[in-house]
Short mmCIF file of C-alpha atoms in Angstrom, two decimals:
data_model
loop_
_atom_site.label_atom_id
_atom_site.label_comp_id
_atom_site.label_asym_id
_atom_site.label_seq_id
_atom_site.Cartn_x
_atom_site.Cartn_y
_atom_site.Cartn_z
CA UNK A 252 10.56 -2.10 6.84
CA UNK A 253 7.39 -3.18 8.38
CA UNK A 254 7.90 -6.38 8.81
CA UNK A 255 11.10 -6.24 10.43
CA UNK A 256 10.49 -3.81 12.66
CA UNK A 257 8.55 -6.01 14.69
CA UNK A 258 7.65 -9.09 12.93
CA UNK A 259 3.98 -11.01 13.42
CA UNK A 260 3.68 -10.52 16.86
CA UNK A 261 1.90 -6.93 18.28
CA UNK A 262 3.95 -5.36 20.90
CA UNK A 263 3.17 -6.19 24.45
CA UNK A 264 2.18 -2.96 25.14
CA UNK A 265 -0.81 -2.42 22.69
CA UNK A 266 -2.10 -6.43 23.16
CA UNK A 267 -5.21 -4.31 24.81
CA UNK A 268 -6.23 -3.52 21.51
CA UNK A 269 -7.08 -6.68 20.95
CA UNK A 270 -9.84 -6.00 23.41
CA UNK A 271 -10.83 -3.03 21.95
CA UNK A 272 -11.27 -3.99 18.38
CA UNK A 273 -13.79 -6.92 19.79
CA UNK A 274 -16.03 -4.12 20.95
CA UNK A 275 -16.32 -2.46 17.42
CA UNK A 276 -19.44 -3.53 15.40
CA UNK A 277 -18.54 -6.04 12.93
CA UNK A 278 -19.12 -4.10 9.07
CA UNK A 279 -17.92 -5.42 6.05
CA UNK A 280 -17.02 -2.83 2.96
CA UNK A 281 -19.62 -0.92 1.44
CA UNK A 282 -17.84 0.34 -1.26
CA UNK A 283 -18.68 -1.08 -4.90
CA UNK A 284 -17.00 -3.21 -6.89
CA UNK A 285 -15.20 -2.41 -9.71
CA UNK A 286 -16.29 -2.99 -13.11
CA UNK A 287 -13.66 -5.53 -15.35
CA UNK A 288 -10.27 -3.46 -15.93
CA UNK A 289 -9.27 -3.17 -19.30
CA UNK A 290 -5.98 -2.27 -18.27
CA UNK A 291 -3.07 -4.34 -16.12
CA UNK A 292 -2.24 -3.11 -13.24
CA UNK A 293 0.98 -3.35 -11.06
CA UNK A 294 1.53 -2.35 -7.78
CA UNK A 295 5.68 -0.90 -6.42
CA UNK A 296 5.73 -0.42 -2.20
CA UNK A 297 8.33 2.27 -2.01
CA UNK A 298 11.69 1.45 -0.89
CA UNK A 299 12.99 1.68 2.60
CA UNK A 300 12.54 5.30 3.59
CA UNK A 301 13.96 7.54 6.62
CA UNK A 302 11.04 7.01 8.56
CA UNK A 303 11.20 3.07 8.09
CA UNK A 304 14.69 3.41 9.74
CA UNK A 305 13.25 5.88 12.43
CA UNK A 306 10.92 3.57 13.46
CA UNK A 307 8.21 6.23 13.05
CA UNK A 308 5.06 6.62 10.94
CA UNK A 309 4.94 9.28 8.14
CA UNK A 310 1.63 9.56 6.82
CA UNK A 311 0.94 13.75 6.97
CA UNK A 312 1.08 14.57 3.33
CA UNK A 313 3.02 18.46 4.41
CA UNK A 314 5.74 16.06 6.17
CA UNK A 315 5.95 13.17 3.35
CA UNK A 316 5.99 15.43 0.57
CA UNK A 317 9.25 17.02 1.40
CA UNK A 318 10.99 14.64 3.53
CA UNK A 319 11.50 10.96 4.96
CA UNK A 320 12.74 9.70 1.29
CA UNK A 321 15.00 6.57 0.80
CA UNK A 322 17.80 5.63 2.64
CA UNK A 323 20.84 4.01 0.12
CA UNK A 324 18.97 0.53 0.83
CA UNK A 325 15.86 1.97 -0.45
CA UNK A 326 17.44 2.58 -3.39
CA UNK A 327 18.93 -0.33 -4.17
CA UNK A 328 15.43 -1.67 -3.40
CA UNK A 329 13.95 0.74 -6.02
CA UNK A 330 16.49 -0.35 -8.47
CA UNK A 331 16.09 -3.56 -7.99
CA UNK A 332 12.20 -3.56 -8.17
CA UNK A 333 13.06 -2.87 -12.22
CA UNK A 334 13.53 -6.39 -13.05
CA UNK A 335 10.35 -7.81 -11.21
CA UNK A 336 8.78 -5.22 -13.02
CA UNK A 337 10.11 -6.24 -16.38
CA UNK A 338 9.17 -10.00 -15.47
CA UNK A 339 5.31 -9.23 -14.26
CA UNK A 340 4.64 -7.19 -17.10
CA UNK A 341 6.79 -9.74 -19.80
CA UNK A 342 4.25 -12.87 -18.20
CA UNK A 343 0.82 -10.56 -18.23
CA UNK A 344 1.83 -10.22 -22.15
CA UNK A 345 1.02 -6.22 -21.67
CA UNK A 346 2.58 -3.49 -23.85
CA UNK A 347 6.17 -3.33 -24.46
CA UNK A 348 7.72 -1.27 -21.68
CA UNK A 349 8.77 1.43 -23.82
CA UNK A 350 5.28 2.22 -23.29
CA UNK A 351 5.10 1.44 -19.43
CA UNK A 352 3.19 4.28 -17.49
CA UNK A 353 3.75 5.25 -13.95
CA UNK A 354 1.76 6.55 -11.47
CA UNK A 355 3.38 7.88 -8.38
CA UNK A 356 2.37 8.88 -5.02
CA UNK A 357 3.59 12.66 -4.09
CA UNK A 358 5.20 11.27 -1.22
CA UNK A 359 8.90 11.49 -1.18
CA UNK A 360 9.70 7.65 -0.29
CA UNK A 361 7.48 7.24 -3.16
CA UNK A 362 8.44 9.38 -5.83
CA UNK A 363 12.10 8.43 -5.22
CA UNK A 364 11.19 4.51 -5.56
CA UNK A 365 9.48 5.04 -9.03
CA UNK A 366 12.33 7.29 -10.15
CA UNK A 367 14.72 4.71 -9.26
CA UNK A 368 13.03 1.97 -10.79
CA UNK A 369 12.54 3.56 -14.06
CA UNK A 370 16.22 4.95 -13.93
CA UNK A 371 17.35 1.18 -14.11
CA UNK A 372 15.00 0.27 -16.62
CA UNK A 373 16.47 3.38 -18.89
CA UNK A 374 13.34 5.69 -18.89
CA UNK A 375 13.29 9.46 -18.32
CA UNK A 376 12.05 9.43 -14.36
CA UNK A 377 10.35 13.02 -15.83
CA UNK A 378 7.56 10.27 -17.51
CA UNK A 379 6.29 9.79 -13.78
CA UNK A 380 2.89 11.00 -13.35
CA UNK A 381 2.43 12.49 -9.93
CA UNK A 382 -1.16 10.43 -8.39
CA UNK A 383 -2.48 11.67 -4.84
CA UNK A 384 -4.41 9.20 -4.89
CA UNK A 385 -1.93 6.80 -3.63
CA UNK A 386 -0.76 8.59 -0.86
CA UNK A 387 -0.37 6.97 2.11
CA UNK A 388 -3.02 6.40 4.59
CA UNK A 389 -3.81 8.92 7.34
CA UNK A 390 -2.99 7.58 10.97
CA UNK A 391 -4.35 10.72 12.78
CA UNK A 392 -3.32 10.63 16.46
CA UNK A 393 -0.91 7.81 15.69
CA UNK A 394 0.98 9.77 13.06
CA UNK A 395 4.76 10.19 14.05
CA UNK A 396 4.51 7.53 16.35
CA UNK A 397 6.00 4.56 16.72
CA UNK A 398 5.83 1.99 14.19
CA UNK A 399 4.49 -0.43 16.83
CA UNK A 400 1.04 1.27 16.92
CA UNK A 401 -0.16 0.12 13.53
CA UNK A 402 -1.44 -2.39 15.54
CA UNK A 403 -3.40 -0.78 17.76
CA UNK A 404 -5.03 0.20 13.84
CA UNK A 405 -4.97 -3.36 12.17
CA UNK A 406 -6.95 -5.38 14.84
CA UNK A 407 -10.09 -2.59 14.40
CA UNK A 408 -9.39 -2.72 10.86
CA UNK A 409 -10.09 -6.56 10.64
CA UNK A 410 -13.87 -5.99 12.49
CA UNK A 411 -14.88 -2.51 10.82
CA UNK A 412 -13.85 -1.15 7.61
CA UNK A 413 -15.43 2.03 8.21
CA UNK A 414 -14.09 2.64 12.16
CA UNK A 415 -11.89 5.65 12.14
CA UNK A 416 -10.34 5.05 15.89
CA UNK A 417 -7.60 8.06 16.17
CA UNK A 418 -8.29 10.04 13.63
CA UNK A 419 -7.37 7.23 11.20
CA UNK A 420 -9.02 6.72 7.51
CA UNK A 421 -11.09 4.30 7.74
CA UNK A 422 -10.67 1.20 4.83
CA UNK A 423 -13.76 1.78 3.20
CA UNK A 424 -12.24 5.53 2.55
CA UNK A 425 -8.51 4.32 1.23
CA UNK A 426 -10.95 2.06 -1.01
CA UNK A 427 -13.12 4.27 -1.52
CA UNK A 428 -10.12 6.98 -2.79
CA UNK A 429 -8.49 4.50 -5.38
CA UNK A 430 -11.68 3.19 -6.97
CA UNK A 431 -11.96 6.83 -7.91
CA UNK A 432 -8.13 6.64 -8.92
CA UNK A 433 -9.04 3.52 -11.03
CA UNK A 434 -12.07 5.04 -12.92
CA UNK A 435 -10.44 7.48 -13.63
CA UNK A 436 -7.23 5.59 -15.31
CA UNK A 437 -9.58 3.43 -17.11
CA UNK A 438 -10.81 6.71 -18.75
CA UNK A 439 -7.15 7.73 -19.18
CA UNK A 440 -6.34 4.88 -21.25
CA UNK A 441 -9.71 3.83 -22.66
CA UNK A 442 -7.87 1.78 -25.81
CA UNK A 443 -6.85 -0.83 -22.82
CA UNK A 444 -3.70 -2.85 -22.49
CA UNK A 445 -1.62 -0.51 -21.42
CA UNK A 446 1.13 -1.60 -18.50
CA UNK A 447 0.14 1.00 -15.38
CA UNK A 448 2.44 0.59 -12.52
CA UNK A 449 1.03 2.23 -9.23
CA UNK A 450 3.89 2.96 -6.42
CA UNK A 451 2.51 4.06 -3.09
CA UNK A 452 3.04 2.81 0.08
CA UNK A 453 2.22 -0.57 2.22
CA UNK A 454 -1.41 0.06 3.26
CA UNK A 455 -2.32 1.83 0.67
CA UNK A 456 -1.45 -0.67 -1.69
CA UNK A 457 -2.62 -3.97 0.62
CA UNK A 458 -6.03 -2.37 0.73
CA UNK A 459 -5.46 -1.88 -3.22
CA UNK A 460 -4.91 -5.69 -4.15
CA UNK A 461 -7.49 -6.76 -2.03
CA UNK A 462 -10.29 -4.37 -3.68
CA UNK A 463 -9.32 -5.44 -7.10
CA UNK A 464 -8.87 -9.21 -5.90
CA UNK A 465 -12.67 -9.03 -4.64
CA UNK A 466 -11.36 -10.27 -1.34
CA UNK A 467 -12.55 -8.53 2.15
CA UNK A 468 -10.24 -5.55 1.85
CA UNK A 469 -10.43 -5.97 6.22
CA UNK A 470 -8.33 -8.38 6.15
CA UNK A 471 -5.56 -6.29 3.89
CA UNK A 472 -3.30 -6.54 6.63
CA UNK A 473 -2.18 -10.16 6.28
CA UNK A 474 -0.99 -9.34 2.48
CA UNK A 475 2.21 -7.91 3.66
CA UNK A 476 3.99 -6.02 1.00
CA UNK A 477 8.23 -5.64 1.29
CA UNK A 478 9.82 -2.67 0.37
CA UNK A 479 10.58 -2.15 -3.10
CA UNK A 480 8.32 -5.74 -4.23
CA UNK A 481 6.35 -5.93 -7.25
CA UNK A 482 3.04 -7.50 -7.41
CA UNK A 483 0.22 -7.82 -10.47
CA UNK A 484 -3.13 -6.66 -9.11
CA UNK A 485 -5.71 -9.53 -11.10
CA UNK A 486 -9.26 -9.94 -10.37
CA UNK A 487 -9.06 -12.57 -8.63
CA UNK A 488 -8.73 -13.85 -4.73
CA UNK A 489 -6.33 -16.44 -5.48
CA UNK A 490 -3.69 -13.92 -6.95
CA UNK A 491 -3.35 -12.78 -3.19
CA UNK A 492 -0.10 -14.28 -1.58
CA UNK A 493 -0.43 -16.31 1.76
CA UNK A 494 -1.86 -14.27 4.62
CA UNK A 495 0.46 -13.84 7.35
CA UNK A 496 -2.08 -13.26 10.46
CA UNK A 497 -1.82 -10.75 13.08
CA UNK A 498 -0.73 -12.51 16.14
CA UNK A 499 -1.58 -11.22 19.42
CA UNK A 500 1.28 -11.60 22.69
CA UNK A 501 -0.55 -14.52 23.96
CA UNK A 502 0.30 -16.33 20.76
CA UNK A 503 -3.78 -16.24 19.25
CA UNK A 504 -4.59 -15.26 16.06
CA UNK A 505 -6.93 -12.17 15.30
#
């Protein structure tokens, strides 16, 4: 997982970027809000995958489609995400979860995690609905690199939502991708109230909670989701758990 691979602290070897992200051009999102969500929303990270345990990222859609799935702790991690899932959507007073519906990324690690989680809660995995609009997000140049390098990504991403530095997708597009998603749920399941679980991946779904929250989806980073955790996405900044911030090797905070 991410944030045992190497904690809060960037590796030694990419503090430059520091540097680097202080010469970007300070821009805030310009993507729109969304309009009130007449459904509830819940967001699954995927469990630990191959690639976590690698120490490599995975974010080319012709690699994560057919490989880098769960190790047997990922599983238990998917699994186990089934009764946070049960309590979220018992305290949000949604529909029953007979009637749960669940979006997956096409990602393997994905896919796996939601399959998993709806095993233990005794639905037919077959219910999943297949969303590439949660796929992970593109790291360009960094892609199949080492885990480390996120963070010559997150520093920029904290300054500029729109910078695409390597070849990444930029914030604003991730945002910009699941707004779309959202709209078009919302249209889905116009009578409202209906239970939508969302499992993607640990960007992906960090830049997700922000957006709805209506907090600076920049600073996504310092939501850190686990593998295989369970979080309600609300309209509302204080539903975001503590930000952890990105500290640099001479101990200062981005």
């Amino acid at each position: 997982p991410r944030q045992q691979c190497f904690g809060r602290r960037w590796s030694p070897l990419l503090a430059s970027a520091s540097a680097s992200a202080s010469e970007l051009a300070d821009s805030a999102s310009a993507v729109a809000p969304l309009p009130p969500l007449r459904n509830h929303y819940y967001a699954l990270r995927h469990g630990q995958s191959t690639a976590n345990l690698e120490g490599i990222i995975s974010s080319l859609p012709a690699v994560g489609t057919v490989t880098h799935g769960l190790s047997e702790l990922g599983r238990e991690q998917a699994r186990a995400s089934a009764s946070q899932l049960a309590e979220l959507v018992g305290e949000a007073g949604g529909m029953e979860m007979d009637n749960l519906v669940v979006y997956s990324s096409d990602f393997c690690r994905a896919r796996e995690t939601a399959e998993e989680a709806l095993a233990a809660l005794g639905r037919d995995p077959a219910a999943i609905i297949t969303e590439i609009g949660l796929r992970e997000r593109w790291f360009g140049e960094l892609d199949a690199q080492p885990l480390q390098t996120y963070h010559d990504v997150w520093p920029r991403d904290l300054v500029n939502a729109q910078h695409e530095t390597f070849g990444v997708e930029s914030v604003d597009s991730v945002a910009t991708r699941l707004r779309v998603m959202l709209l078009r749920m919302e249209e889905a399941h116009a009578e409202g109230g209906v239970s939508i679980v969302l499992c993607a991946h640990a960007d992906t779904l960090q830049i997700l909670q922000s957006y709805v929250a209506g907090a600076d989806v920049r600073r996504f980073s310092q939501y850190r989701f686990g593998n295989g955790e369970v979080r309600a996405l609300l309209a509302d900044p204080a539903s975001l758990p503590e930000p952890v911030p990105l500290v640099a090797a001479n101990g200062v905070a981005a």
